[in-house]
Amino acid sequence: MTDAPTADRPTPDPLLASLRDLAEPAPATLTDRVVDGWVRAPSPLGEVYAVAGAGGVRLVRTAAHAGDLEVFLEDYRTRHGRPVRPATRPPRGLLPALRGTGGPPELDLTDVGDFARKVLAATARIPAGQIRPYGWVAREAGHPKAVRAVGTALARNPVPLLIPCHRVVRGDGGLGQYLSGAGDKATLLAGEGLDLDRVADLAAAGTRLIGSDTTGVVCFPSCHHARRITDAHRHGFASLDRARAAGYRPCRDCRP
DNA sequence: TTTACGGCTGACA
DNA sequence: GTGTCAGCCGTAA
C-alpha cells in the first residue's frame, strides 16, 4: 500500500486522483470500446451494413432494407445509445461468414433478451442448406409452446445472415416470412443448395418427415441423412406420431 | 398492469 | 385443398 496515509503524507484527494487519471493519454483501444464502427460488406442479398463494437457484431441489415444510410445510423445511435463511425476494417470473420465460407464472427447480443437469445442460439445450430419449422426452434429453445413468439424473436434478429433465421420455415412446409421479404428467404435457401421445388412438392403432398425402412429412422426432409435414403426405401410421414406408429424413431441429428 | 401485435399452428368448415 | 379463426406467448408501448 504505497498510498497509505501517514502523519506527514495527507490522504490523497480522490478528485485530484481522478483528474490525474484523465490527464493520462487514453489507451489506444478506449475509443473502440465506446464507439461502434460500421462497414459495408457484400452478401448473397447484395450489399449489407454491419455495425460492430469491441464485443462483436451487433447489427446487420441489407442496404436495400436499411434504406437511407444516415437514417439507418441515426436510428442505431438512438436505439443503442452508442455513437457510430465508419470502421477502418470489417470485424474479423464477417466477410467469410457472409460468403458462407466460415462460421459466424464474434457477436454482441447484449441487447437481446433471454428468450430471444435462446431462440437465436437454437437457430444458429441449423446447418446450411437445411430448414426447420418454427415449432422446432421453440422446442429447442426450451419453450415448446412459444411458437408464435419465436416468429417475433426472429423478426427482430439483429444479425440476419450471421444467425440463419432464413432456415426457419412454417410447419406446413411453406417458407413463411422474412425480415427483408419472403423472396430474400428463398434466395438465401436456394443459394445454400436447398431444392425449393422439392420443398414445395413435399408441402403440397403433406409430407413433413421422411424415413428409411432400412434404418427405421425418420428425419426432416432437408436433413443430410434423409437426402441419402434411396427411393426404394424412402417413406414419407405427415407427422412424428404417424412415423412412430409405423415403428420409426426420430433422427438424432435433426431431432424432428 | 394492461393491451395489442406478430416471420405461427392446428382444428374445423 | 383452401380459407378462417381461436389460441398461443414474449415483447413493447
Short mmCIF file of C-alpha atoms (C1' of nucleotides) in Angstrom, two decimals:
data_model
loop_
_atom_site.label_atom_id
_atom_site.label_comp_id
_atom_site.label_asym_id
_atom_site.label_seq_id
_atom_site.Cartn_x
_atom_site.Cartn_y
_atom_site.Cartn_z
CA MET A 1 0.00 0.00 0.00
CA THR A 2 2.09 2.92 -1.18
CA ASP A 3 -0.73 5.41 -0.71
CA ALA A 4 -1.28 4.66 2.99
CA PRO A 5 -1.74 8.00 4.75
CA THR A 6 0.95 8.93 7.26
CA ALA A 7 1.40 11.81 9.65
CA ASP A 8 3.47 13.76 7.13
CA ARG A 9 1.65 12.48 4.00
CA PRO A 10 -2.05 13.54 3.86
CA THR A 11 -4.80 11.29 2.45
CA PRO A 12 -4.84 11.66 -1.38
CA ASP A 13 -7.76 13.68 -2.65
CA PRO A 14 -9.90 11.29 -4.76
CA LEU A 15 -11.00 14.11 -7.05
CA LEU A 16 -7.40 15.08 -7.75
CA ALA A 17 -6.58 11.43 -8.36
CA SER A 18 -9.33 11.04 -10.94
CA LEU A 19 -8.33 14.30 -12.63
CA ARG A 20 -4.77 12.99 -12.83
CA ASP A 21 -6.11 9.83 -14.49
CA LEU A 22 -7.92 11.94 -17.04
CA ALA A 23 -4.65 13.68 -17.90
CA GLU A 24 -3.14 10.33 -18.90
CA PRO A 25 -3.31 9.57 -22.62
CA ALA A 26 -6.28 7.32 -23.38
CA PRO A 27 -5.41 3.71 -24.20
CA ALA A 28 -5.48 3.06 -27.95
CA THR A 29 -8.47 0.75 -27.63
CA LEU A 30 -10.60 3.04 -25.49
CA THR A 31 -12.31 4.66 -28.45
CA ASP A 32 -13.16 1.26 -29.83
CA ARG A 33 -14.79 0.37 -26.55
CA VAL A 34 -17.22 3.29 -26.56
CA VAL A 35 -17.71 3.95 -30.26
CA ASP A 36 -19.10 1.30 -32.61
CA GLY A 37 -17.95 1.05 -36.19
CA TRP A 38 -19.95 0.36 -39.30
CA VAL A 39 -18.86 -1.14 -42.63
CA ARG A 40 -20.38 -2.06 -45.96
CA ALA A 41 -19.93 -5.69 -46.99
CA PRO A 42 -21.09 -7.93 -49.85
CA SER A 43 -23.61 -10.69 -49.18
CA PRO A 44 -25.88 -13.05 -51.13
CA LEU A 45 -28.57 -10.36 -50.73
CA GLY A 46 -26.35 -7.61 -52.09
CA GLU A 47 -24.61 -5.01 -50.01
CA VAL A 48 -25.17 -5.08 -46.24
CA TYR A 49 -24.33 -2.63 -43.49
CA ALA A 50 -22.79 -4.19 -40.39
CA VAL A 51 -22.22 -2.43 -37.09
CA ALA A 52 -19.80 -3.84 -34.52
CA GLY A 53 -18.38 -2.89 -31.15
CA ALA A 54 -15.48 -4.34 -29.21
CA GLY A 55 -17.70 -7.26 -28.17
CA GLY A 56 -18.55 -8.27 -31.72
CA VAL A 57 -21.08 -7.64 -34.47
CA ARG A 58 -24.24 -6.04 -33.11
CA LEU A 59 -26.34 -5.38 -36.19
CA VAL A 60 -26.59 -6.44 -39.83
CA ARG A 61 -29.03 -5.07 -42.38
CA THR A 62 -29.18 -5.30 -46.14
CA ALA A 63 -28.67 -1.90 -47.73
CA ALA A 64 -31.92 -2.38 -49.62
CA HIS A 65 -33.83 -2.98 -46.40
CA ALA A 66 -31.98 -0.41 -44.29
CA GLY A 67 -32.84 2.43 -46.65
CA ASP A 68 -31.03 5.73 -46.30
CA LEU A 69 -27.66 5.18 -44.62
CA GLU A 70 -27.75 8.31 -42.48
CA VAL A 71 -31.22 7.49 -41.20
CA PHE A 72 -30.09 3.93 -40.51
CA LEU A 73 -27.07 5.10 -38.50
CA GLU A 74 -29.08 7.70 -36.60
CA ASP A 75 -31.64 5.04 -35.75
CA TYR A 76 -28.81 2.84 -34.46
CA ARG A 77 -27.45 5.64 -32.27
CA THR A 78 -30.90 6.27 -30.79
CA ARG A 79 -31.80 2.64 -30.28
CA HIS A 80 -28.48 1.50 -28.81
CA GLY A 81 -27.41 4.74 -27.19
CA ARG A 82 -23.98 4.42 -28.76
CA PRO A 83 -22.12 6.58 -31.26
CA VAL A 84 -21.17 5.02 -34.60
CA ARG A 85 -18.46 5.93 -37.04
CA PRO A 86 -17.06 4.27 -40.16
CA ALA A 87 -14.77 1.40 -39.20
CA THR A 88 -11.35 1.11 -40.74
CA ARG A 89 -11.86 -2.59 -41.46
CA PRO A 90 -14.65 -5.20 -41.22
CA PRO A 91 -14.91 -7.21 -37.99
CA ARG A 92 -12.83 -10.37 -38.11
CA GLY A 93 -14.71 -13.23 -39.72
CA LEU A 94 -17.56 -11.12 -41.06
CA LEU A 95 -16.72 -11.38 -44.77
CA PRO A 96 -16.27 -15.19 -44.89
CA ALA A 97 -19.43 -15.64 -42.82
CA LEU A 98 -21.41 -13.53 -45.28
CA ARG A 99 -19.90 -15.54 -48.14
CA GLY A 100 -20.97 -18.73 -46.39
CA THR A 101 -17.40 -19.99 -46.13
CA GLY A 102 -16.95 -19.62 -42.40
CA GLY A 103 -18.73 -19.74 -39.08
CA PRO A 104 -20.24 -16.60 -37.58
CA PRO A 105 -17.89 -13.87 -36.38
CA GLU A 106 -17.94 -12.83 -32.74
CA LEU A 107 -21.43 -11.48 -31.99
CA ASP A 108 -22.51 -8.97 -29.36
CA LEU A 109 -26.07 -9.88 -28.39
CA THR A 110 -26.16 -7.99 -25.10
CA ASP A 111 -29.20 -6.02 -26.24
CA VAL A 112 -31.15 -9.22 -26.90
CA GLY A 113 -33.48 -10.61 -24.22
CA ASP A 114 -33.15 -14.02 -22.62
CA PHE A 115 -35.85 -15.76 -24.63
CA ALA A 116 -34.71 -14.28 -27.93
CA ARG A 117 -31.12 -15.29 -27.21
CA LYS A 118 -32.19 -18.92 -26.73
CA VAL A 119 -34.14 -18.70 -29.98
CA LEU A 120 -31.13 -17.32 -31.83
CA ALA A 121 -28.85 -19.97 -30.32
CA ALA A 122 -31.16 -22.76 -31.50
CA THR A 123 -31.42 -21.15 -34.93
CA ALA A 124 -27.64 -20.94 -35.20
CA ARG A 125 -27.46 -24.74 -34.93
CA ILE A 126 -29.39 -25.34 -38.18
CA PRO A 127 -26.85 -26.46 -40.80
CA ALA A 128 -26.55 -24.62 -44.12
CA GLY A 129 -28.88 -25.96 -46.77
CA GLN A 130 -31.32 -27.33 -44.19
CA ILE A 131 -34.58 -25.97 -42.79
CA ARG A 132 -36.51 -26.42 -39.55
CA PRO A 133 -40.01 -25.33 -38.52
CA TYR A 134 -40.69 -22.54 -36.03
CA GLY A 135 -42.11 -25.15 -33.69
CA TRP A 136 -38.78 -27.00 -33.71
CA VAL A 137 -36.93 -23.81 -32.73
CA ALA A 138 -39.44 -23.21 -29.93
CA ARG A 139 -38.85 -26.69 -28.57
CA GLU A 140 -35.05 -26.44 -28.88
CA ALA A 141 -35.17 -23.08 -27.09
CA GLY A 142 -36.97 -24.73 -24.18
CA HIS A 143 -40.33 -23.04 -24.82
CA PRO A 144 -42.24 -25.57 -26.92
CA LYS A 145 -45.49 -23.60 -26.87
CA ALA A 146 -43.96 -20.24 -27.72
CA VAL A 147 -44.05 -20.88 -31.46
CA ARG A 148 -45.59 -17.54 -32.29
CA ALA A 149 -43.11 -15.75 -30.06
CA VAL A 150 -40.27 -17.46 -31.94
CA GLY A 151 -41.51 -15.76 -35.08
CA THR A 152 -41.49 -12.42 -33.27
CA ALA A 153 -37.98 -13.03 -31.92
CA LEU A 154 -36.64 -13.97 -35.35
CA ALA A 155 -38.33 -10.96 -36.90
CA ARG A 156 -36.11 -8.92 -34.59
CA ASN A 157 -32.93 -10.91 -35.26
CA PRO A 158 -30.25 -8.20 -35.10
CA VAL A 159 -27.80 -10.24 -37.15
CA PRO A 160 -29.60 -11.97 -40.05
CA LEU A 161 -27.32 -13.94 -42.40
CA LEU A 162 -24.92 -14.48 -39.48
CA ILE A 163 -27.62 -16.21 -37.43
CA PRO A 164 -29.51 -18.01 -40.19
CA CYS A 165 -33.14 -17.17 -39.41
CA HIS A 166 -33.87 -17.79 -43.11
CA ARG A 167 -33.56 -21.53 -42.34
CA VAL A 168 -36.66 -21.41 -40.12
CA VAL A 169 -39.86 -22.14 -42.02
CA ARG A 170 -43.53 -22.83 -41.43
CA GLY A 171 -44.66 -26.16 -40.08
CA ASP A 172 -46.93 -26.71 -43.09
CA GLY A 173 -43.95 -26.64 -45.45
CA GLY A 174 -44.35 -23.05 -46.60
CA LEU A 175 -41.29 -20.83 -46.33
CA GLY A 176 -43.02 -18.18 -44.21
CA GLN A 177 -41.95 -14.59 -43.84
CA TYR A 178 -38.54 -12.95 -43.62
CA LEU A 179 -37.08 -9.66 -42.39
CA SER A 180 -36.50 -8.25 -45.83
CA GLY A 181 -39.20 -10.24 -47.62
CA ALA A 182 -40.00 -13.87 -48.40
CA GLY A 183 -38.17 -13.55 -51.72
CA ASP A 184 -34.88 -12.99 -49.91
CA LYS A 185 -35.53 -16.07 -47.81
CA ALA A 186 -35.95 -18.19 -50.94
CA THR A 187 -32.83 -16.64 -52.50
CA LEU A 188 -30.73 -17.50 -49.47
CA LEU A 189 -32.02 -21.06 -49.19
CA ALA A 190 -31.56 -21.73 -52.91
CA GLY A 191 -28.05 -20.31 -52.64
CA GLU A 192 -27.30 -22.89 -49.94
CA GLY A 193 -28.34 -25.67 -52.28
CA LEU A 194 -31.83 -26.35 -50.95
CA ASP A 195 -34.19 -27.62 -53.67
CA LEU A 196 -37.15 -25.26 -53.28
CA ASP A 197 -39.27 -27.14 -55.83
CA ARG A 198 -38.90 -30.31 -53.81
CA VAL A 199 -39.76 -28.42 -50.61
CA ALA A 200 -42.92 -27.15 -52.29
CA ASP A 201 -43.81 -30.61 -53.61
CA LEU A 202 -43.44 -32.17 -50.18
CA ALA A 203 -45.54 -29.39 -48.63
CA ALA A 204 -48.28 -29.92 -51.20
CA ALA A 205 -48.23 -33.65 -50.51
CA GLY A 206 -48.44 -33.09 -46.75
CA THR A 207 -45.11 -34.86 -46.24
CA ARG A 208 -43.34 -33.37 -43.23
CA LEU A 209 -40.86 -36.14 -42.46
CA ILE A 210 -39.02 -38.81 -44.38
CA GLY A 211 -37.93 -42.17 -43.03
CA SER A 212 -35.81 -45.07 -44.19
CA ASP A 213 -37.23 -48.57 -43.77
CA THR A 214 -33.71 -49.97 -43.58
CA THR A 215 -32.68 -47.91 -40.55
CA GLY A 216 -36.10 -47.18 -39.05
CA VAL A 217 -35.05 -43.56 -38.64
CA VAL A 218 -37.21 -40.59 -39.59
CA CYS A 219 -35.80 -37.13 -40.44
CA PHE A 220 -36.74 -33.71 -41.67
CA PRO A 221 -36.56 -33.93 -45.49
CA SER A 222 -33.63 -31.50 -45.65
CA CYS A 223 -31.56 -33.45 -43.09
CA HIS A 224 -28.43 -34.83 -44.76
CA HIS A 225 -29.39 -38.32 -43.59
CA ALA A 226 -32.78 -38.06 -45.29
CA ARG A 227 -31.16 -36.96 -48.54
CA ARG A 228 -29.18 -40.21 -48.70
CA ILE A 229 -32.20 -42.51 -48.49
CA THR A 230 -32.70 -44.35 -51.79
CA ASP A 231 -36.09 -44.20 -53.49
CA ALA A 232 -36.93 -47.82 -52.78
CA HIS A 233 -36.56 -47.36 -49.03
CA ARG A 234 -37.95 -43.84 -48.61
CA HIS A 235 -41.26 -43.29 -46.83
CA GLY A 236 -43.00 -40.00 -46.17
CA PHE A 237 -44.92 -39.17 -43.00
CA ALA A 238 -47.33 -36.38 -42.14
CA SER A 239 -46.23 -36.22 -38.51
CA LEU A 240 -43.84 -37.70 -35.99
CA ASP A 241 -46.75 -39.51 -34.36
CA ARG A 242 -47.53 -41.27 -37.60
CA ALA A 243 -43.87 -42.20 -38.07
CA ARG A 244 -43.64 -43.53 -34.53
CA ALA A 245 -46.82 -45.52 -35.00
CA ALA A 246 -45.13 -47.12 -38.01
CA GLY A 247 -42.16 -48.09 -35.85
CA TYR A 248 -39.74 -45.29 -36.73
CA ARG A 249 -37.63 -43.31 -34.28
CA PRO A 250 -36.55 -39.66 -34.73
CA CYS A 251 -33.12 -38.90 -36.20
CA ARG A 252 -30.59 -37.91 -33.53
CA ASP A 253 -29.13 -35.22 -35.76
CA CYS A 254 -32.16 -33.27 -36.92
CA ARG A 255 -34.39 -34.26 -33.95
CA PRO A 256 -37.79 -33.96 -35.65
"C1'" DT B 1 -50.55 -3.52 -15.20
"C1'" DT B 2 -52.77 -3.94 -19.48
"C1'" DT B 3 -53.13 -4.30 -24.34
"C1'" DA B 4 -52.05 -5.06 -28.95
"C1'" DC B 5 -49.22 -7.26 -32.13
"C1'" DG B 6 -46.66 -10.64 -34.81
"C1'" DG B 7 -41.79 -14.22 -39.89
"C1'" DC B 8 -47.04 -19.41 -36.39
"C1'" DT B 9 -50.05 -23.60 -35.62
"C1'" DG B 10 -53.77 -26.77 -35.64
"C1'" DA B 11 -58.60 -27.57 -35.99
"C1'" DC B 12 -62.63 -27.14 -38.48
"C1'" DA B 13 -65.84 -25.95 -42.12
"C1'" DG C 1 -57.28 -28.22 -50.99
"C1'" DT C 2 -58.22 -23.96 -49.16
"C1'" DG C 3 -59.66 -20.37 -46.13
"C1'" DT C 4 -60.74 -18.81 -41.50
"C1'" DC C 5 -60.26 -18.45 -36.67
"C1'" DA C 6 -59.04 -19.05 -32.00
"C1'" DG C 7 -55.16 -19.98 -29.30
"C1'" DC C 8 -50.51 -19.34 -28.00
"C1'" DC C 9 -46.71 -16.40 -25.86
"C1'" DG C 10 -42.84 -12.99 -25.45
"C1'" DT C 11 -42.28 -8.02 -26.29
"C1'" DA C 12 -43.02 -3.13 -26.44
"C1'" DA C 13 -45.78 0.78 -25.61
#
